[in-house]
Short mmCIF file of C-alpha atoms in Angstrom, two decimals:
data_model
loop_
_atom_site.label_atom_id
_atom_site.label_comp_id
_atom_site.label_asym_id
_atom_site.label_seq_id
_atom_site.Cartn_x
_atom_site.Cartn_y
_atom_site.Cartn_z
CA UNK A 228 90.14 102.05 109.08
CA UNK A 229 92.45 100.50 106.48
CA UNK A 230 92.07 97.18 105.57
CA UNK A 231 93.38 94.71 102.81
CA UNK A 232 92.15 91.27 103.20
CA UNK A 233 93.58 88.45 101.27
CA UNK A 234 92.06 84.86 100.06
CA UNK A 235 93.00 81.90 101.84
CA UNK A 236 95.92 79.58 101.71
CA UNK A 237 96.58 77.08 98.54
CA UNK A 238 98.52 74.02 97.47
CA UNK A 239 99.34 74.02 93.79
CA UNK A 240 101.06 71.27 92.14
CA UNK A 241 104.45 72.63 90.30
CA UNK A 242 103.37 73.71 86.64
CA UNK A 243 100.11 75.41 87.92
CA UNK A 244 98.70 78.67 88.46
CA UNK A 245 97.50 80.30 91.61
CA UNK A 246 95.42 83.58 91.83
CA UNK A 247 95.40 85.79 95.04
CA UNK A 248 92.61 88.18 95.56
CA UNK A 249 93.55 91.79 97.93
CA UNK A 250 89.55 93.43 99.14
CA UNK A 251 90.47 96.89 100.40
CA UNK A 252 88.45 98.89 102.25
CA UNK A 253 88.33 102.09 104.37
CA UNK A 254 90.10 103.93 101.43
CA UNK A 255 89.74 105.18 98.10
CA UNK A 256 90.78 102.40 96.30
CA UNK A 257 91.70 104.28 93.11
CA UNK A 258 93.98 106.80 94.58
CA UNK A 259 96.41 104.64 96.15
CA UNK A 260 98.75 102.16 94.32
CA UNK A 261 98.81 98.28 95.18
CA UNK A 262 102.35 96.12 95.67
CA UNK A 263 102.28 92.31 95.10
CA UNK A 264 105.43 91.07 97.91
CA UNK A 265 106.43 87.52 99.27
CA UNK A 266 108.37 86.08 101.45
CA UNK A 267 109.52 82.26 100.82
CA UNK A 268 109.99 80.38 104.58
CA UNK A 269 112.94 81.65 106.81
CA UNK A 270 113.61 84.59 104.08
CA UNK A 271 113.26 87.36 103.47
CA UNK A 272 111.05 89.99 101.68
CA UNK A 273 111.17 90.62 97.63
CA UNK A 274 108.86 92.68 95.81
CA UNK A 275 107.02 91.61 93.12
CA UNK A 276 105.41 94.17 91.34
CA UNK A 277 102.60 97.20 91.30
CA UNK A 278 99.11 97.92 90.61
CA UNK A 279 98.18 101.29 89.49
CA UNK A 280 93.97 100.51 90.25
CA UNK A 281 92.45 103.77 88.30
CA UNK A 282 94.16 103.03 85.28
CA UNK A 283 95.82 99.75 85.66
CA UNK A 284 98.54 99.94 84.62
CA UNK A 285 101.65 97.70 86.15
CA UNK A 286 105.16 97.25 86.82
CA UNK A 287 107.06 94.15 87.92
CA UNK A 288 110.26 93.00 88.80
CA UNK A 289 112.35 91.30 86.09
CA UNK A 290 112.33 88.17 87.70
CA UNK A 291 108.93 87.70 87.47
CA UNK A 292 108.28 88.66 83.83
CA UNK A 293 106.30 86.16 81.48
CA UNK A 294 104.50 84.67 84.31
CA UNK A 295 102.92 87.46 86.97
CA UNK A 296 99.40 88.89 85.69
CA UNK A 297 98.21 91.75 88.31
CA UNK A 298 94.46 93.27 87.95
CA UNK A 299 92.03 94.93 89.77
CA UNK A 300 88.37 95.25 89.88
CA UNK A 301 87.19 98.52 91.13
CA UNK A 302 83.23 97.89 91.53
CA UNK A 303 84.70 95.46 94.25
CA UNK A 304 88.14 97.25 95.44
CA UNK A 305 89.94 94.23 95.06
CA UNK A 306 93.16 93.64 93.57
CA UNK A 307 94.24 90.12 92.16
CA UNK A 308 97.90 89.01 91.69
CA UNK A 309 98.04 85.63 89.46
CA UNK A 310 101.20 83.42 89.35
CA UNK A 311 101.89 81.17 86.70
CA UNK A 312 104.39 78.06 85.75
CA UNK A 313 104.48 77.79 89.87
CA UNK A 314 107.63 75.56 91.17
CA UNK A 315 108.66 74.63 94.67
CA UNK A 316 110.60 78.22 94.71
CA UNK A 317 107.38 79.88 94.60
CA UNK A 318 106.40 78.65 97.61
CA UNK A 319 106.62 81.22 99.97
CA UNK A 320 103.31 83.86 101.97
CA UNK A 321 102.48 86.43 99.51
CA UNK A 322 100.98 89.80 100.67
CA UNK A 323 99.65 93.09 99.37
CA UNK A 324 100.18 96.15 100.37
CA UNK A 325 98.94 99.84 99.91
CA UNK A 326 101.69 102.43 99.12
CA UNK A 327 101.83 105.71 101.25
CA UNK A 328 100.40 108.43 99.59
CA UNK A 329 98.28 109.11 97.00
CA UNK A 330 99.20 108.96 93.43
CA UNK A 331 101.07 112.23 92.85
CA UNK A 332 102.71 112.50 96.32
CA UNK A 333 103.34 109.30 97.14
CA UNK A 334 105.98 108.23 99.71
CA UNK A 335 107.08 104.92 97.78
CA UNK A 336 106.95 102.56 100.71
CA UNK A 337 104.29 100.35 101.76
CA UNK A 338 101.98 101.59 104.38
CA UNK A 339 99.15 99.21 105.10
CA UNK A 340 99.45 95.26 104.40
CA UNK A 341 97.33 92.24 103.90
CA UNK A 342 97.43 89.19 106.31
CA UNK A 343 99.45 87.35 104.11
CA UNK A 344 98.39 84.35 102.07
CA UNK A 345 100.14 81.16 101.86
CA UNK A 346 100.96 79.61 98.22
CA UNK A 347 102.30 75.96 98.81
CA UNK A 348 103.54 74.39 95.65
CA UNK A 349 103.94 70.67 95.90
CA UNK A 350 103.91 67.53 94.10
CA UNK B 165 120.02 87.29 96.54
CA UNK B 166 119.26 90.77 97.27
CA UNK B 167 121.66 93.58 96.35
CA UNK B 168 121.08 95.25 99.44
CA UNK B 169 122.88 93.70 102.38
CA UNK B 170 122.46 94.57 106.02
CA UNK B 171 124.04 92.21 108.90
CA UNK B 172 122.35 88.91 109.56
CA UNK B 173 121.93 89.85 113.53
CA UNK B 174 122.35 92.33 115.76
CA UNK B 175 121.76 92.18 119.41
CA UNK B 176 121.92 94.34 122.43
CA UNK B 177 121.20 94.42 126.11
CA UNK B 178 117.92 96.87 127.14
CA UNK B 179 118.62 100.30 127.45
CA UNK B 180 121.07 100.48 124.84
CA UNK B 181 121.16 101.94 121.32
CA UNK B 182 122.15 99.53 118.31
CA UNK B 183 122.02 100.56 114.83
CA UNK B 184 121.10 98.17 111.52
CA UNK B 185 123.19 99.45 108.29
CA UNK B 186 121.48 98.84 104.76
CA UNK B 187 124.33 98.96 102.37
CA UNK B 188 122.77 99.32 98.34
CA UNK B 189 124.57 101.40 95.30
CA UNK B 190 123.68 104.55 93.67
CA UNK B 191 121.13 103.06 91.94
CA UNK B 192 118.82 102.09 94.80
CA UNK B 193 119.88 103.13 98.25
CA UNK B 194 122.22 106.06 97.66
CA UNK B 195 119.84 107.27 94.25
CA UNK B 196 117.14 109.11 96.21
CA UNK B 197 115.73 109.72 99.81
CA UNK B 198 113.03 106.83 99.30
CA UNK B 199 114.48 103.94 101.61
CA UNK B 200 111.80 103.12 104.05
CA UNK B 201 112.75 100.44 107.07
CA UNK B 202 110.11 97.22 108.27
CA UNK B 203 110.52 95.62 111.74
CA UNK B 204 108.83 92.21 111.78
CA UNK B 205 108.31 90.13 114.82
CA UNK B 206 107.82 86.36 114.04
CA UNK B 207 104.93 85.27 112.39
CA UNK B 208 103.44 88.48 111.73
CA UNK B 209 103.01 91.29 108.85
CA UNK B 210 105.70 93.65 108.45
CA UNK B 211 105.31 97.26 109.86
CA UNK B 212 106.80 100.17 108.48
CA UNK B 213 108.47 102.30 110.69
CA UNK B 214 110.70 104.55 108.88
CA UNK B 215 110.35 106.11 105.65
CA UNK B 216 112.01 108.37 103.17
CA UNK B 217 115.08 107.79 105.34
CA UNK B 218 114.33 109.34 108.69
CA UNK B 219 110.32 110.18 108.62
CA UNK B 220 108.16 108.24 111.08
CA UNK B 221 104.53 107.40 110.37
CA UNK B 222 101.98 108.10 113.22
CA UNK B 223 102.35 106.08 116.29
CA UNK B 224 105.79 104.67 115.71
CA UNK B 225 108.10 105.21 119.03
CA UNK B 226 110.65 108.49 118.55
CA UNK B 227 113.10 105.60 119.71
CA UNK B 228 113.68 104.44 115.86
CA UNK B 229 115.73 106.62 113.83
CA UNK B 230 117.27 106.66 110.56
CA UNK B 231 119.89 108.10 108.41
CA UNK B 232 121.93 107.98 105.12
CA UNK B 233 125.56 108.69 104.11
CA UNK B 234 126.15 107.69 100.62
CA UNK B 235 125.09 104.16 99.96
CA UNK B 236 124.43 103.31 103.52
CA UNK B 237 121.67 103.65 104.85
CA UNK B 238 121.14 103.19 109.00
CA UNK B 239 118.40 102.00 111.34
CA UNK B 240 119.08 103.14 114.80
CA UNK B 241 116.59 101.97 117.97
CA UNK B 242 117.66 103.84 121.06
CA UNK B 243 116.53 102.59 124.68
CA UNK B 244 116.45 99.01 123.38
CA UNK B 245 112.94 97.26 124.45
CA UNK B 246 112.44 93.24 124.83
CA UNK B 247 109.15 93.75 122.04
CA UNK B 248 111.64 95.47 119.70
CA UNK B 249 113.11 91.54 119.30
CA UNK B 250 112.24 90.94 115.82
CA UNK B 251 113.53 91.27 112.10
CA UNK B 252 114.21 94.65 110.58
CA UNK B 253 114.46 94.99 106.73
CA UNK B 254 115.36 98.19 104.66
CA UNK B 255 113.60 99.03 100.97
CA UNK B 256 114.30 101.02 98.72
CA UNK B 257 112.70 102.36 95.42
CA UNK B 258 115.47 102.37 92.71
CA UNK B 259 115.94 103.77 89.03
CA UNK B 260 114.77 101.28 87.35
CA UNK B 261 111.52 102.28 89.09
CA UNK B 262 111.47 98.88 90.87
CA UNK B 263 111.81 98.44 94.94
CA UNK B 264 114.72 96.29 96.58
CA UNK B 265 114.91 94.83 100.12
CA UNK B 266 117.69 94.49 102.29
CA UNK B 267 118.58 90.67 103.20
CA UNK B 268 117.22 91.53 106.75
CA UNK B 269 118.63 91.97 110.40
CA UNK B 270 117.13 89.67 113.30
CA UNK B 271 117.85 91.83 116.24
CA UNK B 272 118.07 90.16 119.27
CA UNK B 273 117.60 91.55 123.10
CA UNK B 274 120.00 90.22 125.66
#
């Protein structure tokens, strides 16, 4: 079965960085793209960007430019999302999630997600 | 603040229909047929259970249902259920070749 399991929760201080990591399994990693999403407490969602994992390339949202890094190692099937420059607005769970479809006929929503990870940035 | 708006609540006794509107521009919601809907219930990982407007992935009750007109899209749940208490959010994939949420609809059962 389809699985995406995410590293554990963190406290950054504001300024820092945080890395999340995103193991798949149950899949072919490479065929199917990877989001980066989060949801800040009481909101709602926002999208942050996309992992192509054969070739890696990515995509993010404007917002985020300058300061979101997204990789992927494919010997492991894990994708990493890393935040920089954090402040108290980044607080918030951040999840992956596998788009529907394989590349070429995908569905462009978001099919399978990790458990969420929680990114707490405090002084 | 997301461009997409959809009502902050909705509720509705059991047994009856409600629908969720998901109101974007051409350039996201009324662009393509990619707007996929997420119900959420608290404390947990979103679900998808709509996509590219009115398809349902495996296992999701025939009691959700969605549509478009324009640059609204809808989320309808017939036969309203106590576990369908939760928060509902649209998406869409839009032409900048980015994806948008909706601000999200906590739907609550009488």
């Amino acid at each position: 079965q389809v699985q995406l399991v995410q590293s554990g929760a963190e406290v950054k201080k504001p300024g820092a960085s945080v890395k999340v990591s995103c193991k798949a399994s149950g899949y072919t990693f490479t065929k199917f793209h990877i989001h980066w999403l989060r949801q800040a407490p009481g909101q709602g969602l926002e999208w942050m960007g996309i992992i192509n994992p054969s070739a890696g390339i990515t995509n993010w949202a404007p917002k985020f430019k300058g300061r979101i890094t997204m990789t992927r190692d494919t010997s492991t099937s894990t994708a990493y999302m890393e935040l920089t420059s954090l402040t108290s607005e980044d607080t918030a769970v951040y999840y992956c999630a596998r788009e529907r479809g394989e590349m070429g006929a995908t569905e462009l929503c978001f099919d399978y997600w990790g458990q969420g990870t929680l990114v707490t940035v405090s002084s | 603040q997301s461009a997409v708006t959809q009502p902050a609540s909705v509720s509705g006794s059991p047994g009856q229909s409600i629908t969720i509107s998901c109101t974007g521009s051409s350039s996201d919601v009324g662009g393509d047929k990619y707007v996929s809907w997420y119900q959420q219930h608290a404390g947990k990982v979103p679900k998808l259970i709509i996509y590219e407007v009115s398809d349902r992935p495996s296992g999701v009750s025939s009691r959700f249902s969605g549509s478009k007109s324009g640059n609204t899209a809808s989320l309808t749940i017939s036969g309203l259920q106590a576990e369908d208490e939760a928060d509902y959010y649209c998406s869409s994939f839009t032409s900048s070749h980015h994806y948008v949420f909706g601000s999200g609809t906590k739907v609550t059962v009488l």
